[in-house]
CSV table of C-alpha atoms in Angstrom, one decimal:
chain,number,residue,atom,x,y,z
D,2,MET,CA,103.8,124.9,39.6
D,3,ASN,CA,102.3,121.5,39.8
D,4,PRO,CA,98.9,121.9,41.5
D,5,LYS,CA,98.8,118.2,42.3
D,6,SER,CA,102.0,118.6,44.3
D,7,ASP,CA,100.5,121.3,46.6
D,8,GLN,CA,99.2,119.7,49.8
D,9,SER,CA,96.6,122.5,50.0
D,10,TYR,CA,94.8,120.9,47.1
D,11,SER,CA,95.0,117.3,48.5
D,12,ILE,CA,91.8,115.7,49.7
D,13,GLY,CA,91.8,115.4,53.5
D,14,ALA,CA,94.6,117.8,53.9
D,15,ASN,CA,92.4,120.1,56.1
D,16,SER,CA,90.7,117.4,58.0
D,17,ASP,CA,92.0,118.8,61.3
D,18,LEU,CA,90.4,122.1,60.5
D,19,LEU,CA,87.1,120.5,59.8
D,20,THR,CA,87.1,118.7,63.2
D,21,PHE,CA,88.5,121.6,65.3
D,22,GLY,CA,85.0,122.8,66.4
D,23,THR,CA,83.9,119.3,67.5
D,24,LYS,CA,87.1,118.7,69.6
D,25,SER,CA,86.7,122.1,71.3
D,26,LEU,CA,83.1,121.3,72.3
D,27,SER,CA,84.1,118.0,73.6
D,28,GLU,CA,86.9,119.4,75.6
D,29,LYS,CA,84.7,122.1,77.1
D,30,GLN,CA,82.0,119.6,78.1
D,31,THR,CA,84.7,117.4,79.8
D,32,LYS,CA,86.0,120.4,81.6
D,33,LEU,CA,82.5,121.4,82.8
D,34,GLU,CA,81.9,117.9,84.1
D,35,ALA,CA,85.2,118.0,85.9
D,36,ASP,CA,84.3,121.3,87.5
D,37,HIS,CA,80.9,119.9,88.6
D,38,ASP,CA,82.6,116.9,90.1
D,39,ALA,CA,85.0,119.1,91.9
D,40,VAL,CA,82.1,121.2,93.3
D,41,ASP,CA,80.2,118.0,94.4
D,42,ARG,CA,83.3,116.7,96.1
D,43,VAL,CA,83.7,120.0,98.0
D,44,ARG,CA,80.0,120.0,99.0
D,45,SER,CA,80.2,116.4,100.1
D,46,ALA,CA,83.3,117.1,102.1
D,47,GLN,CA,81.6,120.0,103.8
D,48,VAL,CA,78.6,117.9,104.8
D,49,ARG,CA,80.9,115.2,106.1
D,50,PHE,CA,82.9,117.7,108.1
D,51,GLN,CA,79.7,119.3,109.5
D,52,LYS,CA,78.5,115.9,110.7
D,53,TYR,CA,81.9,115.0,112.1
D,54,TRP,CA,82.1,118.4,113.9
D,55,ARG,CA,78.7,118.1,115.4
D,56,ARG,CA,79.7,114.7,116.7
D,57,PHE,CA,83.2,115.3,118.0
D,58,TRP,CA,83.3,119.1,118.8
D,59,SER,CA,83.5,118.3,122.5
D,60,CYS,CA,86.6,116.3,122.0
D,61,TYR,CA,88.4,119.2,120.4
D,62,LEU,CA,87.1,121.5,123.0
D,63,VAL,CA,88.6,119.3,125.8
D,64,GLY,CA,91.8,119.2,123.9
D,65,ILE,CA,91.9,123.0,123.6
D,66,VAL,CA,91.2,123.3,127.3
D,67,ILE,CA,94.1,120.9,128.2
D,68,PHE,CA,96.4,122.7,125.7
D,69,LEU,CA,95.6,126.1,127.3
D,70,ALA,CA,96.0,124.7,130.8
D,71,ILE,CA,99.5,123.6,129.9
D,72,PHE,CA,100.8,126.3,127.6
D,73,LEU,CA,99.0,129.4,128.6
D,74,PRO,CA,101.3,130.3,131.5
D,75,VAL,CA,104.3,129.7,129.2
D,76,PHE,CA,102.9,132.1,126.5
D,77,SER,CA,102.1,134.6,129.1
D,78,LEU,CA,105.7,134.5,130.4
D,79,SER,CA,107.2,135.3,127.0
D,80,THR,CA,105.1,138.5,126.8
D,81,PHE,CA,106.8,139.9,130.0
D,82,GLY,CA,110.4,139.2,129.2
D,83,ILE,CA,113.1,138.5,131.9
D,84,LYS,CA,115.2,141.4,133.1
D,85,SER,CA,117.0,139.7,135.9
D,86,GLN,CA,117.3,136.5,137.7
D,87,SER,CA,115.6,137.9,140.8
D,88,GLU,CA,112.7,139.4,138.8
D,89,LYS,CA,112.3,136.1,137.0
D,90,GLN,CA,111.9,134.4,140.4
D,91,THR,CA,109.5,137.0,141.9
D,92,LYS,CA,107.3,139.5,140.1
D,93,PRO,CA,107.3,138.4,136.5
D,94,LYS,CA,106.6,134.8,137.6
D,95,ALA,CA,103.7,136.0,139.7
D,96,ASP,CA,102.4,138.2,137.0
D,97,HIS,CA,102.4,135.6,134.2
D,98,ASP,CA,101.0,132.9,136.5
D,99,GLY,CA,98.2,135.3,137.5
D,100,VAL,CA,97.4,136.2,133.9
D,101,GLY,CA,97.4,132.6,132.9
D,102,ARG,CA,95.3,131.5,135.9
D,103,VAL,CA,92.7,134.3,135.4
D,104,SER,CA,92.4,133.6,131.6
D,105,PHE,CA,92.1,129.9,132.2
D,106,LEU,CA,89.5,130.3,135.0
D,107,ALA,CA,87.5,132.5,132.8
D,108,ILE,CA,87.4,130.0,130.0
D,109,ILE,CA,86.6,126.8,132.0
D,110,PRO,CA,83.2,128.0,133.4
D,111,ALA,CA,82.1,129.1,130.0
D,112,ILE,CA,82.9,125.7,128.5
D,113,ALA,CA,81.3,123.9,131.4
D,114,ARG,CA,78.1,125.9,131.0
D,115,ARG,CA,78.0,125.1,127.3
D,116,ILE,CA,78.4,121.4,128.0
D,117,VAL,CA,75.7,121.4,130.7
D,118,ASP,CA,73.3,123.5,128.6
D,119,ASN,CA,73.7,120.9,125.8
D,120,THR,CA,73.2,118.0,128.1
D,121,THR,CA,69.9,116.2,127.6
D,122,LEU,CA,68.0,115.0,130.7
D,123,HIS,CA,65.5,112.1,130.1
D,124,VAL,CA,62.9,111.0,132.7
D,125,TYR,CA,62.1,107.3,132.3
D,126,SER,CA,60.0,106.9,135.4
D,127,ALA,CA,59.1,108.5,138.7
D,128,GLN,CA,57.2,107.0,141.6
D,129,ILE,CA,55.4,108.6,144.5
D,130,LEU,CA,54.9,105.9,147.0
D,131,SER,CA,53.8,105.6,150.7
D,132,PRO,CA,52.2,109.1,150.7
D,133,ASN,CA,51.8,110.9,154.0
D,134,ALA,CA,50.4,114.3,155.0
D,135,ASP,CA,53.6,116.2,154.0
D,136,GLN,CA,56.1,113.6,152.7
D,137,PHE,CA,56.4,110.4,150.6
D,138,THR,CA,58.9,108.0,149.1
D,139,PHE,CA,60.2,109.3,145.8
D,140,ILE,CA,61.9,107.0,143.2
D,141,LEU,CA,63.4,108.6,140.1
D,142,HIS,CA,64.9,106.9,137.0
D,143,ILE,CA,66.6,109.3,134.6
D,144,SER,CA,69.5,109.5,132.2
D,145,LEU,CA,72.0,112.2,131.2
D,146,ASP,CA,73.5,112.5,127.8
D,147,VAL,CA,76.9,114.2,127.8
D,148,PRO,CA,78.9,114.7,124.6
D,149,ARG,CA,80.8,111.7,123.4
D,150,GLY,CA,84.4,111.6,124.4
D,151,LEU,CA,83.8,113.4,127.7
D,152,ARG,CA,84.1,111.8,131.1
D,153,ILE,CA,82.7,114.0,133.9
D,154,ARG,CA,82.7,113.2,137.6
D,155,THR,CA,80.2,115.3,139.6
D,156,ASP,CA,80.0,115.9,143.3
D,157,PRO,CA,76.7,115.3,145.1
D,158,LEU,CA,73.9,117.6,143.9
D,159,ASN,CA,70.7,118.9,145.5
D,160,LEU,CA,68.2,119.2,142.7
D,161,SER,CA,65.3,121.6,143.4
D,162,LEU,CA,62.0,121.1,141.6
D,163,PHE,CA,60.0,124.3,141.1
D,164,ASN,CA,57.5,126.1,138.9
D,165,ARG,CA,59.2,128.4,136.4
D,166,ASP,CA,56.2,130.8,136.3
D,167,VAL,CA,56.5,131.6,140.0
D,168,THR,CA,59.0,134.3,141.0
D,169,PRO,CA,61.0,134.3,143.2
D,170,MET,CA,61.7,130.6,142.9
D,171,GLU,CA,59.8,128.5,145.4
D,172,PRO,CA,61.0,124.8,145.4
D,173,TYR,CA,58.4,122.3,146.4
D,174,LEU,CA,60.8,119.3,146.4
D,175,THR,CA,64.5,118.7,146.7
D,176,VAL,CA,66.0,115.6,145.4
D,177,ALA,CA,69.5,114.7,146.7
D,178,LEU,CA,71.6,113.1,144.0
D,179,PRO,CA,74.9,111.4,144.9
D,180,GLY,CA,78.1,111.9,143.0
D,181,TYR,CA,78.2,110.3,139.5
D,182,SER,CA,80.7,109.5,136.8
D,183,LEU,CA,79.1,110.6,133.6
D,184,ARG,CA,80.2,109.3,130.2
D,185,GLY,CA,78.0,109.4,127.1
D,186,LYS,CA,74.4,108.3,128.0
D,187,THR,CA,74.4,107.5,131.7
D,188,GLU,CA,71.3,106.1,133.5
D,189,LEU,CA,70.7,107.2,137.1
D,190,SER,CA,68.3,105.7,139.7
D,191,ILE,CA,67.5,107.6,142.9
D,192,THR,CA,65.4,106.4,145.8
D,193,ARG,CA,64.5,108.8,148.6
D,194,ASN,CA,62.5,107.0,151.3
D,195,VAL,CA,61.6,110.3,153.0
D,196,THR,CA,61.0,113.2,150.7
D,197,ASP,CA,59.5,116.3,152.3
D,198,ILE,CA,57.1,118.6,150.6
D,199,LEU,CA,58.6,122.0,151.0
D,200,ASN,CA,55.8,124.1,149.5
D,201,MET,CA,52.4,122.4,149.5
D,202,LYS,CA,50.7,125.0,147.2
D,203,GLN,CA,53.3,124.7,144.5
D,204,PHE,CA,53.4,120.9,144.8
D,205,VAL,CA,49.6,120.7,144.4
D,206,ASN,CA,49.8,123.1,141.4
D,207,THR,CA,52.3,120.8,139.7
D,208,LEU,CA,50.2,117.7,140.4
D,209,ALA,CA,47.1,119.5,139.0
D,210,SER,CA,49.0,120.3,135.9
D,211,ALA,CA,50.0,116.7,135.6
D,212,VAL,CA,46.5,115.3,136.1
D,213,TYR,CA,44.5,117.8,134.1
D,214,ASN,CA,46.6,118.2,131.0
D,215,LYS,CA,48.0,116.1,128.2
D,216,SER,CA,51.5,117.4,129.0
D,217,PHE,CA,53.2,119.4,131.7
D,218,THR,CA,56.6,120.8,132.6
D,219,ILE,CA,58.8,120.2,135.6
D,220,SER,CA,61.6,122.7,136.2
D,221,ALA,CA,64.8,121.6,138.0
D,222,LYS,CA,67.8,123.6,139.2
D,223,GLY,CA,70.9,122.8,141.2
D,224,SER,CA,74.6,123.4,141.4
D,225,THR,CA,77.6,121.2,142.1
D,226,ILE,CA,81.3,120.8,141.1
D,227,GLY,CA,82.3,119.0,138.0
D,228,HIS,CA,85.6,117.3,137.4
D,229,LEU,CA,87.3,116.9,134.0
D,230,GLY,CA,90.3,114.8,134.9
D,231,ALA,CA,92.3,117.0,137.3
D,232,LEU,CA,90.3,120.1,136.4
D,233,LYS,CA,87.3,121.1,138.3
D,234,THR,CA,84.7,123.8,137.7
D,235,PRO,CA,81.3,124.9,139.0
D,236,LEU,CA,78.3,123.3,137.2
D,237,ILE,CA,74.8,124.8,137.3
D,238,VAL,CA,71.9,122.5,136.2
D,239,ASP,CA,68.8,124.5,135.1
D,240,LYS,CA,66.4,122.5,133.0
D,241,ASP,CA,62.7,122.5,131.9
D,242,ILE,CA,61.5,118.9,131.4
D,243,GLU,CA,58.3,118.4,129.4
D,244,LEU,CA,56.4,115.2,130.3
D,245,LYS,CA,53.1,113.5,129.4
D,246,GLY,CA,50.2,114.2,131.7
D,247,LEU,CA,47.2,112.1,132.7
D,248,ASN,CA,44.8,114.1,130.6
D,249,LYS,CA,41.9,114.0,133.2
D,250,LEU,CA,42.0,110.2,133.1
D,251,SER,CA,40.5,110.3,129.7
D,252,GLY,CA,39.5,106.8,128.6
D,253,PHE,CA,38.2,105.8,132.1
D,254,SER,CA,35.7,103.0,131.6
D,255,ILE,CA,33.8,100.3,133.5
D,256,ASP,CA,34.9,97.0,132.1
D,257,SER,CA,32.3,95.0,134.0
D,258,ALA,CA,29.5,95.6,136.5
D,259,ARG,CA,26.7,93.8,138.1
D,260,LEU,CA,24.1,94.3,140.9
D,261,ILE,CA,24.2,92.1,143.9
D,262,ILE,CA,20.9,90.9,145.1
D,263,PRO,CA,20.6,90.7,148.1
D,264,LYS,CA,23.1,93.3,149.1
D,265,GLU,CA,26.0,92.3,151.3
D,266,ALA,CA,26.3,92.9,155.0
D,267,ASP,CA,28.3,96.2,154.5
D,268,GLY,CA,25.7,97.5,152.0
D,269,THR,CA,27.6,96.6,148.9
D,270,ASN,CA,25.1,96.0,146.0
D,271,LEU,CA,27.4,96.8,143.0
D,272,VAL,CA,30.6,95.2,142.0
D,273,GLY,CA,32.7,95.5,138.9
D,274,VAL,CA,36.1,96.3,137.3
D,275,VAL,CA,37.1,99.7,136.1
D,276,ILE,CA,40.0,100.8,133.8
D,277,LEU,CA,42.0,103.7,135.0
D,278,PRO,CA,44.4,105.0,132.2
D,279,ASN,CA,47.7,106.7,133.0
D,280,TYR,CA,49.5,108.3,130.1
D,281,SER,CA,52.4,109.7,132.2
D,282,VAL,CA,55.7,108.1,133.4
D,283,PHE,CA,54.6,108.6,137.0
D,284,THR,CA,53.4,106.0,139.4
D,285,PHE,CA,51.0,107.2,142.1
D,286,ALA,CA,50.2,105.1,145.2
D,287,LEU,CA,46.7,106.3,146.0
D,288,GLY,CA,45.4,103.7,148.4
D,289,LYS,CA,41.7,103.6,149.1
D,290,VAL,CA,39.8,105.9,146.7
D,291,THR,CA,36.1,106.5,147.2
D,292,LEU,CA,34.2,108.0,144.2
D,293,ASN,CA,30.7,109.6,144.0
D,294,LEU,CA,28.6,108.0,141.3
D,295,GLN,CA,26.4,110.5,139.5
D,296,SER,CA,23.8,110.5,136.8
D,297,SER,CA,22.3,113.7,135.5
D,298,ASP,CA,24.1,115.7,138.2
D,299,MET,CA,22.4,113.5,140.8
D,300,VAL,CA,24.5,111.4,143.2
D,301,ILE,CA,23.1,107.9,143.1
D,302,GLY,CA,25.7,106.1,145.2
D,303,GLN,CA,29.4,105.6,146.0
D,304,ALA,CA,32.1,103.2,144.7
D,305,THR,CA,35.3,102.2,146.5
D,306,LEU,CA,38.6,101.3,144.8
D,307,GLU,CA,40.9,99.5,147.2
D,308,ASN,CA,44.7,99.6,147.1
D,309,VAL,CA,45.0,101.7,144.0
D,310,VAL,CA,48.5,102.0,142.6
D,311,LEU,CA,48.2,104.0,139.3
D,312,LYS,CA,51.0,102.8,137.1
D,313,PRO,CA,51.8,104.0,133.5
D,314,GLY,CA,49.3,102.4,131.1
D,315,ASN,CA,45.9,100.9,131.7
D,316,ASN,CA,45.1,99.8,135.3
D,317,SER,CA,42.4,97.3,136.0
D,318,VAL,CA,41.0,98.0,139.5
D,319,SER,CA,38.2,96.1,141.3
D,320,LEU,CA,35.2,98.2,142.3
D,321,ARG,CA,32.7,97.8,145.2
D,322,GLY,CA,29.8,100.2,145.4
D,323,GLN,CA,26.6,101.1,147.2
D,324,LEU,CA,23.8,102.3,145.0
D,325,ASP,CA,21.0,104.2,146.6
D,326,MET,CA,18.2,102.1,145.1
D,327,ASP,CA,15.5,104.4,146.4
D,328,THR,CA,17.1,107.4,144.7
D,329,VAL,CA,17.6,105.4,141.5
D,330,ILE,CA,14.0,104.1,141.4
D,331,ASP,CA,12.4,107.4,142.2
D,332,ASN,CA,14.4,109.2,139.5
D,333,LEU,CA,14.7,106.4,137.0
D,334,PRO,CA,12.8,108.2,134.2
D,335,VAL,CA,15.1,111.2,134.6
D,336,ILE,CA,18.2,108.9,134.7
D,337,LEU,CA,17.1,107.0,131.6
D,338,SER,CA,16.2,110.1,129.6
D,339,THR,CA,19.5,112.0,129.9
D,340,PRO,CA,21.4,111.9,127.7
D,341,LYS,CA,19.1,110.3,125.2
D,342,SER,CA,21.9,109.7,122.6
D,343,ALA,CA,23.7,107.2,125.0
D,344,LEU,CA,20.5,105.5,125.9
D,345,MET,CA,19.5,105.0,122.3
D,346,ASP,CA,22.8,103.2,121.8
D,347,GLY,CA,21.9,100.9,124.7
D,348,GLU,CA,24.2,102.6,127.2
D,349,LEU,CA,23.8,104.4,130.5
D,350,GLU,CA,26.1,107.4,131.0
D,351,LEU,CA,27.6,107.7,134.5
D,352,ASN,CA,29.9,110.3,136.1
D,353,ALA,CA,32.4,109.7,138.9
D,354,SER,CA,34.1,112.3,141.0
D,355,GLY,CA,36.5,112.0,144.0
D,356,ASN,CA,35.2,111.8,147.5
D,357,SER,CA,38.1,110.7,149.6
D,358,THR,CA,41.6,109.3,149.3
D,359,ILE,CA,43.0,107.3,152.2
D,360,TYR,CA,46.4,105.7,152.5
D,361,ASP,CA,47.3,103.6,155.5
D,362,GLY,CA,44.3,105.0,157.4
D,363,LYS,CA,45.2,108.6,156.7
D,364,HIS,CA,43.5,111.1,154.4
D,365,ILE,CA,45.9,112.4,151.7
D,366,ALA,CA,44.7,116.0,151.4
D,367,TYR,CA,46.7,116.9,148.2
D,368,TYR,CA,45.3,113.9,146.3
D,369,GLU,CA,41.8,114.7,147.6
D,370,LYS,CA,42.1,118.3,146.3
D,371,LEU,CA,42.8,117.0,142.8
D,372,LEU,CA,40.4,114.1,142.6
D,373,ASN,CA,37.5,115.9,144.3
D,374,ASN,CA,37.6,118.6,141.5
D,375,LEU,CA,37.9,116.0,138.8
D,376,THR,CA,34.8,114.5,137.1
D,377,ILE,CA,35.3,111.5,134.8
D,378,THR,CA,32.5,110.2,132.5
D,379,THR,CA,31.9,106.7,131.1
D,380,LYS,CA,29.2,104.8,129.3
D,381,VAL,CA,28.0,101.5,130.6
D,382,PRO,CA,26.2,99.0,128.3
D,383,ILE,CA,22.8,98.3,129.9
D,384,LEU,CA,22.7,94.8,128.5
D,385,MET,CA,26.1,94.0,130.1
D,386,ILE,CA,24.8,95.0,133.5
D,387,LEU,CA,21.6,92.9,133.1
D,388,LEU,CA,23.4,89.8,131.9
D,389,ASP,CA,26.1,90.1,134.6
D,390,THR,CA,23.4,90.6,137.2
D,391,VAL,CA,21.4,87.6,136.0
D,392,ARG,CA,24.6,85.5,135.9
D,393,GLY,CA,25.3,86.6,139.5
D,394,LEU,CA,21.7,85.6,140.5
D,395,LEU,CA,22.2,82.2,139.0
D,396,ASP,CA,25.4,81.7,140.8
D,397,THR,CA,23.8,82.9,144.1
D,398,THR,CA,20.6,80.8,143.8
D,399,GLY,CA,22.3,77.7,142.4
D,400,LEU,CA,20.2,77.7,139.2
D,401,GLY,CA,23.1,77.7,136.8
D,402,ASP,CA,22.7,73.9,136.2
D,403,GLY,CA,22.3,74.0,132.5
D,404,ASN,CA,18.5,73.5,132.6
D,405,GLY,CA,17.5,77.0,131.8
D,406,ILE,CA,16.6,80.1,133.9
D,407,ASN,CA,13.8,79.7,136.3
D,408,ILE,CA,12.6,83.4,136.5
D,409,THR,CA,9.8,82.6,138.9
D,410,THR,CA,12.3,81.1,141.4
D,411,ILE,CA,14.6,84.1,140.9
D,412,MET,CA,11.9,86.6,141.5
D,413,GLY,CA,10.7,84.6,144.5
D,414,ASP,CA,14.2,84.8,146.0
D,415,MET,CA,14.3,88.5,145.2
D,416,SER,CA,11.0,89.1,147.0
D,417,LYS,CA,12.5,87.6,150.2
D,418,VAL,CA,15.1,90.3,150.5
D,419,MET,CA,13.5,93.3,148.8
D,420,ASP,CA,10.4,95.2,149.5
D,421,THR,CA,7.6,93.9,147.2
D,422,ALA,CA,6.5,97.4,146.3
D,423,LEU,CA,10.1,98.5,145.7
D,424,ALA,CA,10.7,95.6,143.4
D,425,ALA,CA,7.5,96.2,141.5
D,426,ARG,CA,8.2,99.9,141.1
D,427,SER,CA,11.8,99.2,140.0
D,428,LEU,CA,10.7,96.7,137.4
D,429,LYS,CA,8.0,98.9,136.0
D,430,PHE,CA,10.1,102.1,135.8
D,431,PHE,CA,13.0,100.2,134.3
D,432,MET,CA,10.9,98.5,131.6
D,433,ASP,CA,9.1,101.8,130.8
D,434,GLY,CA,12.5,103.6,130.5
D,435,CYS,CA,14.1,100.8,128.4
D,436,ASP,CA,11.1,100.2,126.1
D,437,PRO,CA,12.3,102.7,123.5
D,438,VAL,CA,15.7,101.2,123.5
D,439,ILE,CA,14.4,97.6,123.2
D,440,SER,CA,12.0,98.6,120.4
D,441,THR,CA,14.8,100.4,118.5
D,442,ASN,CA,17.2,97.4,118.9
D,443,LEU,CA,14.5,95.0,117.7
D,444,LYS,CA,13.9,97.1,114.6
D,445,ASN,CA,17.6,97.1,113.8
């Protein structure tokens, strides 16, 4: 035998055997990568399907409803069979129609309830205007989000507003909504020139929740008939709507203030501008609001805000007040000593609480119940009051001519309209009280 002729002894004859392991590993890796890609594709398809289903489930639901409406009686007929022509025209026909109708009528309300439950109700704005003792003008701007692909026409609806915690249900307002055609996101505006307060206690409780808290809830319930094409079904709206509250008018401030010397004929000796914040979507027409001004739990005067319409956001309102100067002067050391932290910052802390709310010459009792139990606090820079007061004196005496301030003339004019002893006492007490503040500010 010639060993050279045997291929088993040839160099490279078994090269395939040497590379077999490498090829197998490569093929396995390729197969694993292909399997991973297949899994990723399946997962991606599942995610896309879930998004698609969440978006268009209602369309398929409507299609199923229509399909059942058309074919359910036919399917029911086949289950009975036809024994004779007369039976086909009488009992079997009545039976299968009854079964189909009952089945269909059982399905439709359930679907309608599901759609209504998933419908989102947004409140963009609400206005309580022209308030009276037991009624007001109510303007509501809302929107309803129905699933895409649906077009629902509703009959008129009486929507009752109530407090969920009270049982049995005691509606305090009823809002009559006209019929609407709803498709996707639909905005609705309702104006009721005369809205009666049905339950004053529950209405005041809801207002209190709105005024005193950062957020509050309005519950609404009503029933109507909904139309899906030629189909109609009862619809029940039962929603809890969470809204932002006024948070006790937190952020109330006096933007500017000055004393009027001499006081005006009606007794006004304080004018200024206050900022009333409103964090809610509600607008309240309050009218003439009178506040008690307090310092250290001591009433030192009253302030009147005319024609107040509290809109969402910050509201600048003019203030006219009457300070009881005798009370202020007699208790000036107490006023300036409490709280010391504010005074050391060069500020005077004042409190304000409701006294009366009058609209069109009539007291609005439900507003007075709220505001009279609400105390709001603000800090007024003392320097601002002094500068604004001096500026007012210059304007009054005609000394703002650019030649400087003639204090002697100003004090002389003051003495003409103020008791000399009162002026002297007020100046002394004020300087004694402010001396620590002035000294501190000079050191800084």
